[in-house]
Amino acid sequence: GAVVSQHPSRVICKSGTSVKIECRSLDFQATTMFWYRQFPKQSLMLMATSNEGSKATYEQGVEKDKFLINHASLTLSTLTVTSAHPEDSSFYICSARGGQLNYGYTFGSGTRLTVV
Amino acid sequence: SQKIEQNSEALNIQEGKTATLTCNYTNYSPAYLQWYRQDPGRGPVFLLLIRENEKEKRKERLKVTFDTTLKQSLFHITASQPADSATYLCAPNDYKLSFGAGTTVTVRA
C-alpha cells in the first residue's frame, strides 16, 4: 500500500532557530500533500495544502511566513518552522492520498517538535 | 462553520463487547465520511470510507453506518480486543480532511 515517510520523528531546537520537516511519498506520486498540527489531547488541525509546483494554500490563522512549505517534486514536501518559539512545540503530521478514494489518506508517522 | 462532534472523549469496555462510537456533523453535507485510528505518538491510519448513498459498510469486525438525514455516523467494533485500544477519529469529507476530536477506546482484558 501507499507509504508516506516523515522525518525527523523527533526534534528539539532552540527558540529562534528554524526546523525543516520532510514528507516523502515512497511508492506513489503526490501532487497534493496536507500538513497538520496536533496539540496534546486535541485533534488534528489542518494547517496547509501543499501543491507540487505551486504555492501552498494555508488555512485561516496559519502564518505562511512562519510555516514555509515547499513541494518541489511529486514525492517530497517540506515544512519549515521558522524562528521557532516554545508555543510552536507540537506534533506535525503530513498526509497524501496514494490511490483511489476508497483507500483513504495515508499519513506520515509524525514529527514531535519541542522548542526550548 | 462546519462542526464535527464525537460522542465522548473516552470509552472503556470489556474485551469481547461491542464498542459504539458516534460522529455528528453540522452545517454541511459531505458526500463521504471516513474513520481513522490513531495510536499515541503516531499518525492516523485509514480504516473505512462510506459514501452518502451507502447506509452501512463492514470490514472484518468493524461496521460503519452513515445517516445523512441525522448527519451522523456510527462506528462499531464488535468482539473487541485489547489491541483495538486507540483513539478513533471521524472525518466527514474527502478532501482537506477535518477531524473530530476523537474517542479514545480502552478495551480491558
CSV table of C-alpha atoms in Angstrom, one decimal:
chain,number,residue,atom,x,y,z
A,1,GLY,CA,0.0,0.0,0.0
A,2,ALA,CA,0.8,3.7,-0.1
A,3,VAL,CA,3.6,4.7,2.3
A,4,VAL,CA,4.4,8.2,3.5
A,5,SER,CA,7.7,8.7,5.2
A,6,GLN,CA,8.2,11.6,7.5
A,7,HIS,CA,11.5,12.8,9.1
A,8,PRO,CA,12.6,13.6,11.6
A,9,SER,CA,10.4,11.8,14.1
A,10,ARG,CA,11.6,14.0,16.9
A,11,VAL,CA,13.5,17.2,17.0
A,12,ILE,CA,14.4,19.6,19.8
A,13,CYS,CA,15.5,23.1,18.8
A,14,LYS,CA,16.4,26.3,20.4
A,15,SER,CA,14.0,29.2,20.4
A,16,GLY,CA,14.6,31.4,17.3
A,17,THR,CA,16.0,28.7,15.1
A,18,SER,CA,14.3,27.1,12.1
A,19,VAL,CA,13.4,23.4,11.7
A,20,LYS,CA,12.7,21.6,8.5
A,21,ILE,CA,10.4,18.6,8.4
A,22,GLU,CA,10.3,16.3,5.3
A,23,CYS,CA,7.4,14.3,4.0
A,24,ARG,CA,8.0,11.8,1.2
A,25,SER,CA,5.6,9.5,-0.7
A,26,LEU,CA,7.6,6.4,-1.2
A,27,ASP,CA,5.6,4.4,-3.7
A,28,PHE,CA,3.4,6.9,-5.4
A,29,GLN,CA,3.3,10.4,-6.7
A,30,ALA,CA,1.6,13.0,-4.6
A,31,THR,CA,0.7,16.2,-6.4
A,32,THR,CA,-1.0,17.3,-3.2
A,33,MET,CA,0.0,16.8,0.4
A,34,PHE,CA,-1.5,18.1,3.6
A,35,TRP,CA,0.1,19.3,6.8
A,36,TYR,CA,-1.5,19.0,10.2
A,37,ARG,CA,-0.6,20.1,13.7
A,38,GLN,CA,-1.8,18.3,16.8
A,39,PHE,CA,-1.6,19.5,20.3
A,40,PRO,CA,-1.8,17.1,23.3
A,41,LYS,CA,-5.2,15.6,23.7
A,42,GLN,CA,-6.6,17.5,20.7
A,43,SER,CA,-7.5,16.5,17.2
A,44,LEU,CA,-5.5,17.2,14.1
A,45,MET,CA,-5.8,20.7,12.7
A,46,LEU,CA,-5.2,21.2,9.0
A,47,MET,CA,-2.5,23.9,8.5
A,48,ALA,CA,-2.0,24.0,4.8
A,49,THR,CA,-2.3,22.2,1.5
A,50,SER,CA,0.9,21.6,-0.3
A,51,ASN,CA,0.7,21.6,-4.1
A,52,GLU,CA,3.5,20.4,-6.3
A,53,GLY,CA,5.0,23.2,-8.4
A,54,SER,CA,2.9,25.9,-7.0
A,55,LYS,CA,2.3,27.8,-3.8
A,56,ALA,CA,0.8,26.2,-0.8
A,57,THR,CA,-2.6,27.3,0.5
A,58,TYR,CA,-2.9,28.0,4.2
A,59,GLU,CA,-5.8,27.6,6.5
A,60,GLN,CA,-7.2,30.7,8.2
A,61,GLY,CA,-5.0,31.7,11.1
A,62,VAL,CA,-1.9,29.9,9.9
A,63,GLU,CA,1.0,32.3,9.2
A,64,LYS,CA,2.5,31.4,5.9
A,65,ASP,CA,5.7,33.3,6.6
A,66,LYS,CA,6.3,31.2,9.7
A,67,PHE,CA,5.4,27.8,8.3
A,68,LEU,CA,7.1,27.7,4.9
A,69,ILE,CA,6.0,24.8,2.6
A,70,ASN,CA,7.9,23.7,-0.4
A,71,HIS,CA,6.6,20.9,-2.7
A,72,ALA,CA,9.4,20.8,-5.3
A,73,SER,CA,8.8,17.3,-6.6
A,74,LEU,CA,5.9,14.8,-6.9
A,75,THR,CA,7.3,12.8,-3.9
A,76,LEU,CA,8.6,15.4,-1.5
A,77,SER,CA,7.0,18.2,0.5
A,78,THR,CA,8.8,20.1,3.3
A,79,LEU,CA,7.5,22.2,6.2
A,80,THR,CA,10.0,24.7,7.7
A,81,VAL,CA,9.1,26.2,11.0
A,82,THR,CA,10.9,29.5,11.0
A,83,SER,CA,12.0,31.4,14.1
A,84,ALA,CA,10.5,28.7,16.3
A,85,HIS,CA,9.1,29.6,19.7
A,86,PRO,CA,8.0,27.3,22.5
A,87,GLU,CA,4.4,27.8,21.5
A,88,ASP,CA,5.2,26.1,18.2
A,89,SER,CA,6.0,22.9,20.1
A,90,SER,CA,3.6,20.3,18.7
A,91,PHE,CA,3.1,17.2,16.7
A,92,TYR,CA,3.3,17.8,13.0
A,93,ILE,CA,1.9,15.3,10.6
A,94,CYS,CA,1.7,15.1,6.8
A,95,SER,CA,-0.7,13.1,4.6
A,96,ALA,CA,-1.4,12.3,1.0
A,97,ARG,CA,-3.8,10.2,-1.0
A,98,GLY,CA,-1.9,7.3,-2.6
A,99,GLY,CA,-4.7,5.8,-4.6
A,100,GLN,CA,-8.4,5.6,-5.0
A,101,LEU,CA,-10.6,7.4,-2.6
A,102,ASN,CA,-11.7,4.0,-1.2
A,103,TYR,CA,-8.3,3.7,0.4
A,104,GLY,CA,-8.4,7.0,2.2
A,105,TYR,CA,-5.4,9.1,3.0
A,106,THR,CA,-2.0,7.9,4.1
A,107,PHE,CA,-0.4,9.8,7.0
A,108,GLY,CA,3.3,10.1,7.9
A,109,SER,CA,4.3,8.9,11.4
A,110,GLY,CA,4.6,12.5,12.6
A,111,THR,CA,7.3,14.8,14.0
A,112,ARG,CA,7.4,15.8,17.6
A,113,LEU,CA,8.8,19.3,17.7
A,114,THR,CA,10.0,20.7,21.0
A,115,VAL,CA,11.2,24.3,21.1
A,116,VAL,CA,13.3,25.1,24.2
B,1,SER,CA,-19.0,26.9,10.1
B,2,GLN,CA,-18.5,23.2,9.9
B,3,LYS,CA,-18.6,21.4,13.2
B,4,ILE,CA,-17.7,17.8,14.0
B,5,GLU,CA,-18.6,16.2,17.3
B,6,GLN,CA,-17.6,12.7,18.5
B,7,ASN,CA,-19.7,11.4,21.4
B,8,SER,CA,-17.3,11.1,24.2
B,9,GLU,CA,-13.6,11.6,24.9
B,10,ALA,CA,-13.2,8.1,26.3
B,11,LEU,CA,-14.9,4.7,26.1
B,12,ASN,CA,-13.9,1.8,28.4
B,13,ILE,CA,-15.2,-1.6,27.5
B,14,GLN,CA,-14.7,-5.2,28.4
B,15,GLU,CA,-13.0,-7.5,25.9
B,16,GLY,CA,-15.5,-9.2,23.7
B,17,LYS,CA,-18.1,-6.5,23.9
B,18,THR,CA,-19.1,-4.1,21.1
B,19,ALA,CA,-17.8,-0.5,21.2
B,20,THR,CA,-20.1,2.0,19.5
B,21,LEU,CA,-18.8,5.5,18.7
B,22,THR,CA,-20.8,8.4,17.4
B,23,CYS,CA,-19.8,11.1,15.0
B,24,ASN,CA,-22.1,14.1,14.4
B,25,TYR,CA,-21.5,16.9,12.0
B,26,THR,CA,-23.3,20.2,11.3
B,27,ASN,CA,-23.5,22.9,8.6
B,28,TYR,CA,-22.5,20.8,5.6
B,29,SER,CA,-23.4,17.7,3.7
B,30,PRO,CA,-20.4,15.6,2.9
B,31,ALA,CA,-20.5,13.0,0.1
B,32,TYR,CA,-18.1,10.8,2.1
B,33,LEU,CA,-17.3,10.0,5.7
B,34,GLN,CA,-14.0,8.4,6.8
B,35,TRP,CA,-12.9,6.8,10.0
B,36,TYR,CA,-9.3,6.6,11.1
B,37,ARG,CA,-7.4,5.0,14.0
B,38,GLN,CA,-4.6,6.9,15.8
B,39,ASP,CA,-2.2,5.3,18.3
B,40,PRO,CA,-0.3,7.5,20.7
B,41,GLY,CA,2.6,9.4,19.0
B,42,ARG,CA,1.7,8.1,15.6
B,43,GLY,CA,-0.1,9.4,12.5
B,44,PRO,CA,-3.7,8.3,11.8
B,45,VAL,CA,-4.4,5.1,9.9
B,46,PHE,CA,-7.3,4.8,7.5
B,47,LEU,CA,-10.0,2.3,8.4
B,48,LEU,CA,-13.1,2.8,6.4
B,49,LEU,CA,-14.8,5.2,4.0
B,50,ILE,CA,-18.6,5.3,3.5
B,51,ARG,CA,-20.4,7.2,0.8
B,52,GLU,CA,-23.6,9.2,1.2
B,53,ASN,CA,-25.6,6.6,-0.8
B,54,GLU,CA,-24.4,3.7,1.4
B,55,LYS,CA,-26.2,3.0,4.6
B,56,GLU,CA,-23.7,0.6,6.1
B,57,LYS,CA,-20.2,-0.7,5.4
B,58,ARG,CA,-18.3,-3.5,7.1
B,59,LYS,CA,-14.7,-4.5,7.3
B,60,GLU,CA,-13.8,-7.5,9.4
B,61,ARG,CA,-15.0,-6.6,12.9
B,62,LEU,CA,-15.7,-3.0,12.0
B,63,LYS,CA,-19.1,-1.6,10.9
B,64,VAL,CA,-19.9,1.9,9.9
B,65,THR,CA,-23.3,3.5,9.3
B,66,PHE,CA,-24.0,6.9,7.7
B,67,ASP,CA,-27.3,8.7,8.2
B,68,THR,CA,-27.3,11.8,6.1
B,69,THR,CA,-30.6,12.9,7.5
B,70,LEU,CA,-29.4,12.8,11.0
B,71,LYS,CA,-25.9,13.9,9.9
B,72,GLN,CA,-24.5,11.1,11.9
B,73,SER,CA,-22.2,8.2,11.6
B,74,LEU,CA,-21.9,5.3,14.0
B,75,PHE,CA,-18.7,3.2,14.2
B,76,HIS,CA,-18.9,-0.2,15.8
B,77,ILE,CA,-16.1,-2.5,16.9
B,78,THR,CA,-17.5,-6.0,17.5
B,79,ALA,CA,-15.9,-8.7,19.6
B,80,SER,CA,-13.4,-6.0,20.8
B,81,GLN,CA,-9.9,-6.9,21.8
B,82,PRO,CA,-7.2,-5.1,23.8
B,83,ALA,CA,-5.4,-4.5,20.6
B,84,ASP,CA,-8.3,-2.3,19.5
B,85,SER,CA,-7.4,0.2,22.2
B,86,ALA,CA,-6.7,3.5,20.4
B,87,THR,CA,-8.2,6.8,19.5
B,88,TYR,CA,-10.7,6.8,16.7
B,89,LEU,CA,-11.3,9.8,14.5
B,90,CYS,CA,-14.0,10.6,12.1
B,91,ALA,CA,-13.6,12.8,9.1
B,92,PRO,CA,-16.9,13.7,7.3
B,93,ASN,CA,-15.3,14.8,4.0
B,94,ASP,CA,-13.0,13.5,1.3
B,95,TYR,CA,-10.5,16.4,0.7
B,96,LYS,CA,-8.7,18.6,3.1
B,97,LEU,CA,-9.8,16.4,5.9
B,98,SER,CA,-11.2,17.9,9.0
B,99,PHE,CA,-11.4,15.6,12.0
B,100,GLY,CA,-13.4,15.3,15.1
B,101,ALA,CA,-11.7,15.4,18.4
B,102,GLY,CA,-11.7,11.6,18.6
B,103,THR,CA,-12.9,9.0,21.0
B,104,THR,CA,-10.3,7.0,23.0
B,105,VAL,CA,-11.3,3.4,23.3
B,106,THR,CA,-9.7,1.2,26.0
B,107,VAL,CA,-10.5,-2.5,25.9
B,108,ARG,CA,-10.0,-4.3,29.2
B,109,ALA,CA,-8.9,-7.9,29.1
